[in-house]
PDB file of C-alpha atoms in Angstrom:
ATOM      1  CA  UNK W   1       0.000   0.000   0.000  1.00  0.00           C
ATOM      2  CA  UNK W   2       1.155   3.375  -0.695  1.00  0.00           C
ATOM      3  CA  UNK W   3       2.198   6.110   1.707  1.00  0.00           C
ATOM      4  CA  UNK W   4      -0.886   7.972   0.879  1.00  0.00           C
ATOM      5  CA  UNK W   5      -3.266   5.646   0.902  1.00  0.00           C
ATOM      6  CA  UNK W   6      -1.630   3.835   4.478  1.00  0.00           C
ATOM      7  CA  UNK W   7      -2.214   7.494   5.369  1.00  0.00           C
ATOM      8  CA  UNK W   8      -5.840   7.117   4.397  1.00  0.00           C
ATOM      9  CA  UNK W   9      -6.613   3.878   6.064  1.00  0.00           C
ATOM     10  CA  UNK W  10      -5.430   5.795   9.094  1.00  0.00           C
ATOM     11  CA  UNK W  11      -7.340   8.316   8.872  1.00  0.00           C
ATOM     12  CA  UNK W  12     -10.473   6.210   8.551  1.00  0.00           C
ATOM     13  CA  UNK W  13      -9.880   4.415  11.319  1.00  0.00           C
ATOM     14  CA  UNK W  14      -9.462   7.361  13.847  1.00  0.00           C
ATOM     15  CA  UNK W  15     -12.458   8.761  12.871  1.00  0.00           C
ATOM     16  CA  UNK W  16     -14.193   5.292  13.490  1.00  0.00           C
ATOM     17  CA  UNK W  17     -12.952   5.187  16.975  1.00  0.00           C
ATOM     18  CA  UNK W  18     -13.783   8.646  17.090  1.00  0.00           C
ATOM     19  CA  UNK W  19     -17.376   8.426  16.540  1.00  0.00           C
ATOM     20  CA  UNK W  20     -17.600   5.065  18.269  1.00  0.00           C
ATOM     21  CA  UNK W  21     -16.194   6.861  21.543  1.00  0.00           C
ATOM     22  CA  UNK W  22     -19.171   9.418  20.968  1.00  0.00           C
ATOM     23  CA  UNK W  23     -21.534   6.384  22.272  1.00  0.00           C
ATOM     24  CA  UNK W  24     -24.016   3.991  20.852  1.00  0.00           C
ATOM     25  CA  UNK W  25     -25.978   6.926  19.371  1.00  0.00           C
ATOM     26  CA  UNK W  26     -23.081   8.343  17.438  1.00  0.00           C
ATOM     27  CA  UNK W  27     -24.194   8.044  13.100  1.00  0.00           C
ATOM     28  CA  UNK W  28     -21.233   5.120  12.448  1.00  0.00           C
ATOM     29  CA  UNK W  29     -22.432   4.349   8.728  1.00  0.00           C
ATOM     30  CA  UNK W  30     -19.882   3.989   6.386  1.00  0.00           C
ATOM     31  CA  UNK W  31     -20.647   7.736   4.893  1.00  0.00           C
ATOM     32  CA  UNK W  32     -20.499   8.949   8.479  1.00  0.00           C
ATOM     33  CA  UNK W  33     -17.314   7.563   9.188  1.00  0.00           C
ATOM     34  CA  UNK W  34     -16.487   8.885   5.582  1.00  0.00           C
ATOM     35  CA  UNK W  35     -17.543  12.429   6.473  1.00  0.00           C
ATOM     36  CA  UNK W  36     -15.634  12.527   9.732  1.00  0.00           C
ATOM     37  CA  UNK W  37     -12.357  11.118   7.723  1.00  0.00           C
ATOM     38  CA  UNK W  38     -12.864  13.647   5.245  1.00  0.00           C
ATOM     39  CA  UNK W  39     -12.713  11.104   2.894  1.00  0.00           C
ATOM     40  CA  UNK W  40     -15.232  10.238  -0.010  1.00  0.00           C
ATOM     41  CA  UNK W  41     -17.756   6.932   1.165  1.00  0.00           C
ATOM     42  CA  UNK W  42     -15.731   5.232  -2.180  1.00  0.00           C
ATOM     43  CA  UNK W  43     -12.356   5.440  -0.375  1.00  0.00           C
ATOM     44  CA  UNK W  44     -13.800   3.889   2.643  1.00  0.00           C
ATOM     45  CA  UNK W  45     -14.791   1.077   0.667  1.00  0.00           C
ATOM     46  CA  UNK W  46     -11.498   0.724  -1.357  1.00  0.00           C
ATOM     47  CA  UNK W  47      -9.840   0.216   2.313  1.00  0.00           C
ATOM     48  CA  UNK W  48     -12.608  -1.986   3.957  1.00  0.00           C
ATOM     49  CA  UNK W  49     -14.984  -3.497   1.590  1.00  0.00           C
ATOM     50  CA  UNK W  50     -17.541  -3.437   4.117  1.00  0.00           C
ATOM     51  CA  UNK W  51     -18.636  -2.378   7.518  1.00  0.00           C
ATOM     52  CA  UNK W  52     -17.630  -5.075   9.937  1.00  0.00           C
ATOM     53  CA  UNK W  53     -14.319  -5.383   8.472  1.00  0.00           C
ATOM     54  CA  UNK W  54     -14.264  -1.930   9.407  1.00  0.00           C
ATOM     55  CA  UNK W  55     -15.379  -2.393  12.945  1.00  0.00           C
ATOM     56  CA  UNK W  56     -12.909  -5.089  12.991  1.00  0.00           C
ATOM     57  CA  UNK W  57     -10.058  -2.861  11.873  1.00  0.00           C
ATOM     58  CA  UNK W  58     -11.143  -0.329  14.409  1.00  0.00           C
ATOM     59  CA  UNK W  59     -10.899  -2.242  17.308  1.00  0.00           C
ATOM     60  CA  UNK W  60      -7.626  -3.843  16.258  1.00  0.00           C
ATOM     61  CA  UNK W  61      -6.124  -0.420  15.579  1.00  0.00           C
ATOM     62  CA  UNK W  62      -7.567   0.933  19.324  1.00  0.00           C
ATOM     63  CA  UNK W  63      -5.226  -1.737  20.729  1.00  0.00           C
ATOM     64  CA  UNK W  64      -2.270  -1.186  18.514  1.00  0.00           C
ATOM     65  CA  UNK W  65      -2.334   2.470  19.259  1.00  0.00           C
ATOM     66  CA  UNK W  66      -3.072   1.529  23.102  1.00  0.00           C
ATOM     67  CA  UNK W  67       0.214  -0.707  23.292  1.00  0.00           C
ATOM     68  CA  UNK W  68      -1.833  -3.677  24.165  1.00  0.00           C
ATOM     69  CA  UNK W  69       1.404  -5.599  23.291  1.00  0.00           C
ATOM     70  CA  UNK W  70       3.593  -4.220  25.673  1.00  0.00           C
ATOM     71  CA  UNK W  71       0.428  -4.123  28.458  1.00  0.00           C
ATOM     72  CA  UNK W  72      -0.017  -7.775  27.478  1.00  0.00           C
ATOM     73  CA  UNK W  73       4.116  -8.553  28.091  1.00  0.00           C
ATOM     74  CA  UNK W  74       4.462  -9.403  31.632  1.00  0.00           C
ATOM     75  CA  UNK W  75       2.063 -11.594  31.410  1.00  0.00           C
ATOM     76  CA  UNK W  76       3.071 -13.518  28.039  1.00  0.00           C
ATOM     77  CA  UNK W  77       6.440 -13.675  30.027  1.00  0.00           C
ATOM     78  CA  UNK W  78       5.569 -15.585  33.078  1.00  0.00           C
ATOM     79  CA  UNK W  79       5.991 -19.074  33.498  1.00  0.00           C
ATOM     80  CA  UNK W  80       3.971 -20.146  36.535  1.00  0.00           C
ATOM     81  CA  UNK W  81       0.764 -20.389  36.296  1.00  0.00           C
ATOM     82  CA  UNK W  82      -0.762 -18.536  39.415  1.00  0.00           C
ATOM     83  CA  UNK W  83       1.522 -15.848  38.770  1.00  0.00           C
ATOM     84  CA  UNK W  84       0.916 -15.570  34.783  1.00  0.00           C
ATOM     85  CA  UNK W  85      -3.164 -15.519  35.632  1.00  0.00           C
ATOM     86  CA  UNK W  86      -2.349 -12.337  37.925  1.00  0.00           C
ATOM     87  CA  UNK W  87      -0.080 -10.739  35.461  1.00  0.00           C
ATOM     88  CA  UNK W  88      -3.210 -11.235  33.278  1.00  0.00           C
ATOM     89  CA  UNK W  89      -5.658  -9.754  35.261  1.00  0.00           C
ATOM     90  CA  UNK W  90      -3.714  -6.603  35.986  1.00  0.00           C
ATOM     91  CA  UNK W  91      -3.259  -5.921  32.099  1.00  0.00           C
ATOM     92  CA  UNK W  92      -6.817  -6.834  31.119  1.00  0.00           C
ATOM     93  CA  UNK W  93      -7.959  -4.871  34.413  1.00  0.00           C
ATOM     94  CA  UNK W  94      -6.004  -1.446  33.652  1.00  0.00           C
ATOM     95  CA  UNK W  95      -6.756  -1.571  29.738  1.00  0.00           C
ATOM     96  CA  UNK W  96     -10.469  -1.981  30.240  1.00  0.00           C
ATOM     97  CA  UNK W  97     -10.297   2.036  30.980  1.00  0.00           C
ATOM     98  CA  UNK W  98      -8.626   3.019  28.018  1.00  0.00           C
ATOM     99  CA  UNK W  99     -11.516   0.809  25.424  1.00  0.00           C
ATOM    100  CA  UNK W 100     -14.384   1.706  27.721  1.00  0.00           C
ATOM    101  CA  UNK W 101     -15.965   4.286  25.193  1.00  0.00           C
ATOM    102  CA  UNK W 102     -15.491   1.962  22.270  1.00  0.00           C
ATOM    103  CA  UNK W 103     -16.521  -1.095  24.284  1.00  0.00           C
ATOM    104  CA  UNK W 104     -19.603   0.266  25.784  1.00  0.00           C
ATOM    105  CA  UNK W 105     -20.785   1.268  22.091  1.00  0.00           C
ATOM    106  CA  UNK W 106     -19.802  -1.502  20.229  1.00  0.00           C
ATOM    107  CA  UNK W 107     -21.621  -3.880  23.283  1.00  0.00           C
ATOM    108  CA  UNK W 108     -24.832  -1.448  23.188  1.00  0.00           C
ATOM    109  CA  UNK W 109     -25.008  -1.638  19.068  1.00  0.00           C
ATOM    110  CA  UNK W 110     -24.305  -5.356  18.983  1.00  0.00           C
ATOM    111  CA  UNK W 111     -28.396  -6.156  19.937  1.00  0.00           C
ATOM    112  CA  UNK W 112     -29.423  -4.937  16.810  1.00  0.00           C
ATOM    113  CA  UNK W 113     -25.774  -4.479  14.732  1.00  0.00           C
ATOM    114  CA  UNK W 114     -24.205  -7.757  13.186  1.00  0.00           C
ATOM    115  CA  UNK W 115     -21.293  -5.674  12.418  1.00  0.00           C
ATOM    116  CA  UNK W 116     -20.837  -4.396  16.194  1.00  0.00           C
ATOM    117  CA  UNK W 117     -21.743  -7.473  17.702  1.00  0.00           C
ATOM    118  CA  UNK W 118     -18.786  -9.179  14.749  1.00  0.00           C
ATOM    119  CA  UNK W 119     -16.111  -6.569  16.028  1.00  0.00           C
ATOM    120  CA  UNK W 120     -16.972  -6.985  19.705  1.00  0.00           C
ATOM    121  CA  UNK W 121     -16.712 -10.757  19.607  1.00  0.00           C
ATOM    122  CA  UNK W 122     -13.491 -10.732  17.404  1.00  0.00           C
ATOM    123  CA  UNK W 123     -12.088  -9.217  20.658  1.00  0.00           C
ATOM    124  CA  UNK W 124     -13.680 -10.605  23.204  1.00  0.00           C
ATOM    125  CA  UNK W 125     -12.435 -13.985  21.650  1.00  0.00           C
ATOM    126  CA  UNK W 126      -8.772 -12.779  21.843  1.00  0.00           C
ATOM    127  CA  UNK W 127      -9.279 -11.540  25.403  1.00  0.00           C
ATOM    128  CA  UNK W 128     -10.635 -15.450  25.735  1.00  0.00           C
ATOM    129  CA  UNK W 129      -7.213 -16.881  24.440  1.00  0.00           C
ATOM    130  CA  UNK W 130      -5.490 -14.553  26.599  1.00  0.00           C
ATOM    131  CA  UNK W 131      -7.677 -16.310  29.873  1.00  0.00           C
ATOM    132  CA  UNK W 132      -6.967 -19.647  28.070  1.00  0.00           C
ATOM    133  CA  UNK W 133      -3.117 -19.209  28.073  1.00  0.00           C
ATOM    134  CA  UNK W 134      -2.995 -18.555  31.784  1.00  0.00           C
ATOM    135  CA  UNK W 135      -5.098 -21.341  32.557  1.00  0.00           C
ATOM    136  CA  UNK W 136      -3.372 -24.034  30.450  1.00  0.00           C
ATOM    137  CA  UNK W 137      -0.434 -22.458  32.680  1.00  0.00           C
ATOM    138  CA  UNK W 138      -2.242 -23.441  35.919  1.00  0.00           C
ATOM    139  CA  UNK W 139      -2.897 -26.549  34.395  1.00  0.00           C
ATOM    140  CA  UNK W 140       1.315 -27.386  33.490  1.00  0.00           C
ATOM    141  CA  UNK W 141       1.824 -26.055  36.615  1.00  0.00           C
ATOM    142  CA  UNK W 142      -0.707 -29.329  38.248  1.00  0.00           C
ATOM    143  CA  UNK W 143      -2.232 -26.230  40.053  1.00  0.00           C
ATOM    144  CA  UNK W 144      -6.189 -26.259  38.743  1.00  0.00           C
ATOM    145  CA  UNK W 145      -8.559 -26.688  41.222  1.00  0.00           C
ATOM    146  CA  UNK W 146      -9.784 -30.269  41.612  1.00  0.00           C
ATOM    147  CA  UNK W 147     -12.829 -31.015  39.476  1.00  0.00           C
ATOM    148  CA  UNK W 148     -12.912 -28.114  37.134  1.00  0.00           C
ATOM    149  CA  UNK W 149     -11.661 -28.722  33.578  1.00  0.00           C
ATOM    150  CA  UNK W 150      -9.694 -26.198  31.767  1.00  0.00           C
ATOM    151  CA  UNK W 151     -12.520 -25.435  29.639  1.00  0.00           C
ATOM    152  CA  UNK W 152     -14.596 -23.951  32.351  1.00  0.00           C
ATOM    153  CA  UNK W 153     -11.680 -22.532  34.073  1.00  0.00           C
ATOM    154  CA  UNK W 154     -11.328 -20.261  31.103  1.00  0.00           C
ATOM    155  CA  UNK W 155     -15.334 -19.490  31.231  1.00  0.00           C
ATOM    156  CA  UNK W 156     -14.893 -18.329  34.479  1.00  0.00           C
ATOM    157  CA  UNK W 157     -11.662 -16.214  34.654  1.00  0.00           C
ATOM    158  CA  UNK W 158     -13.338 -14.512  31.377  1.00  0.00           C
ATOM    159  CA  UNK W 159     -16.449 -14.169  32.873  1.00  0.00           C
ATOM    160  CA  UNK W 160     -14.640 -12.359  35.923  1.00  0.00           C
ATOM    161  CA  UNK W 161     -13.173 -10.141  33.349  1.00  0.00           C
ATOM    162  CA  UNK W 162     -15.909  -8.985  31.484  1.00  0.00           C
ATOM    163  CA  UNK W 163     -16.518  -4.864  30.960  1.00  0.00           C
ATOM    164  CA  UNK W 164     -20.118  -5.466  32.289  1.00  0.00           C
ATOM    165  CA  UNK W 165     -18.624  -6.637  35.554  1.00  0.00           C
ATOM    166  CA  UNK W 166     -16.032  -3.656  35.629  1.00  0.00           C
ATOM    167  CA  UNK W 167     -18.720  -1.359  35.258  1.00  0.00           C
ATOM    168  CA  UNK W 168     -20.934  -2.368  37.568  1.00  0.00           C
ATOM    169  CA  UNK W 169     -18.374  -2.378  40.357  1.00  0.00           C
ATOM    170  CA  UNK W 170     -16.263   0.513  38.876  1.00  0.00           C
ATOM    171  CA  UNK W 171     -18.851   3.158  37.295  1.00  0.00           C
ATOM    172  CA  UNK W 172     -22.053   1.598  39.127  1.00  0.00           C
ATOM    173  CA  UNK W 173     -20.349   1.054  42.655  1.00  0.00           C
ATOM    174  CA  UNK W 174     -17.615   2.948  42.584  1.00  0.00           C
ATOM    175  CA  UNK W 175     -14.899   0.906  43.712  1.00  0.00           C
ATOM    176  CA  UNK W 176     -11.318   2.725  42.850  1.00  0.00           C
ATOM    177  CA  UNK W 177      -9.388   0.604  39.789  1.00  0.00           C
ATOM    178  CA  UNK W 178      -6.834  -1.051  42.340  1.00  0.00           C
ATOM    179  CA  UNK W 179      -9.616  -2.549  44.337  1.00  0.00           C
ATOM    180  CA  UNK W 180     -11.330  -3.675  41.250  1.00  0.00           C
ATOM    181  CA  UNK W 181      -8.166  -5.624  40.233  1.00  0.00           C
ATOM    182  CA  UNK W 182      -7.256  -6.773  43.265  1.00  0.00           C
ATOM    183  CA  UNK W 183     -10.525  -8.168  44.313  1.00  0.00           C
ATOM    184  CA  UNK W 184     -10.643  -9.781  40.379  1.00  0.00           C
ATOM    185  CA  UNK W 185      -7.161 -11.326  40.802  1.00  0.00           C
ATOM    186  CA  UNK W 186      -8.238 -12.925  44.797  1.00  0.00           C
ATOM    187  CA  UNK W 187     -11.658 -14.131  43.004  1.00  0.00           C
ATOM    188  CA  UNK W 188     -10.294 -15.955  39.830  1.00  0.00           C
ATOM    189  CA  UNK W 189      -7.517 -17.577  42.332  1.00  0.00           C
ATOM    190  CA  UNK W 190     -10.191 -18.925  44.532  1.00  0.00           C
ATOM    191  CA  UNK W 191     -12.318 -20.230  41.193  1.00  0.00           C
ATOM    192  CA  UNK W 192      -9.577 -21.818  39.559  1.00  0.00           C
ATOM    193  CA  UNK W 193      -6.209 -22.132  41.654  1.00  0.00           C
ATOM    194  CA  UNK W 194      -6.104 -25.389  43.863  1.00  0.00           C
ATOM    195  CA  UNK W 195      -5.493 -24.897  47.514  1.00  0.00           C
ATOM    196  CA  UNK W 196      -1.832 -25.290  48.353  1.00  0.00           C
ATOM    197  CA  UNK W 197      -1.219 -26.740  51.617  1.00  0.00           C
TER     198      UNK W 197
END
């Protein structure tokens, strides 16, 4: 791709996660998302043939341009499983601030949006492999709790980390962020981390 038209693609995206940030209620049609690019709706298309690639882009971009890499590196780096699951938490925790606005509109479109609900799902199902590769840590590390299979181990530390649950307990009951992740690290131990005498 040419300079310019990387330059474009840029462009587009930013004002995507622009207008998504706006809320649910923010116009995010391709000629909206056009308009706020300053681009014509025909170069939108010639980037991302259609919406939900779009979306997809979006979203993928938000956590390029967030570092979710480096956020993501402690955790990638530990070898024991209790202590890879914590390093998780923590970077999931502190980066569900920074995609709040595009979360909370993407989740609140995806009812009646197949390309919302598409790009919301395409991350959530990373954030699952990311819960998946701490448990099958646990699980090297002979540490899962007796009785629960990985499977479900990985349903409940991403259930824990879900941006419905931070919101209720950040935004609804306003616990401060280190309390959040602290309470969500001691909670996911005690579902999935076997006792240790």
């Amino acid at each position: 791709m040419s300079k310019s038209g990387e330059e474009t693609r840029t462009r587009i995206l930013k004002a995507c996660w622009t207008l998504l940030e706006q809320g649910p209620d923010a116009p995010a049609r391709m000629s909206d998302i056009a308009r706020a690019a300053g681009v014509s709706r025909q170069a939108v298309y010639l980037h991302f043939p259609n919406r939900t690639e779009l979306l997809i882009a979006t979203t993928r971009f938000v956590d390029e341009a967030s570092g979710i890499g480096e956020r993501l590196a402690t955790s990638r780096a530990t070898t024991g499983g209790p202590a890879r699951l914590d390093a998780y938490i923590e970077a999931w925790a502190n980066y569900i601030p920074v995609i709040h606005g595009v979360g909370s509109a993407l989740m609140a479109m995806a009812a009646n949006d197949e390309a919302a609900r598409a790009a919301w799902d395409d991350r959530m199902a990373a954030m699952r492999h990311g819960c998946d590769a701490a448990v099958q840590a646990i699980v090297r590390d002979g540490a899962l709790c007796p009785g629960l299979d990985p499977v479900r181990a990985t349903d409940l530390v991403w259930t824990l980390l879900s941006v419905r649950n931070w919101e209720h307990l950040v935004i609804d009951c306003g616990w401060p962020q280190g309390d959040y992740v602290s309470e969500t690290k001691r909670l996911a131990r005690a579902a999935v981390v076997a006792d240790t005498p």
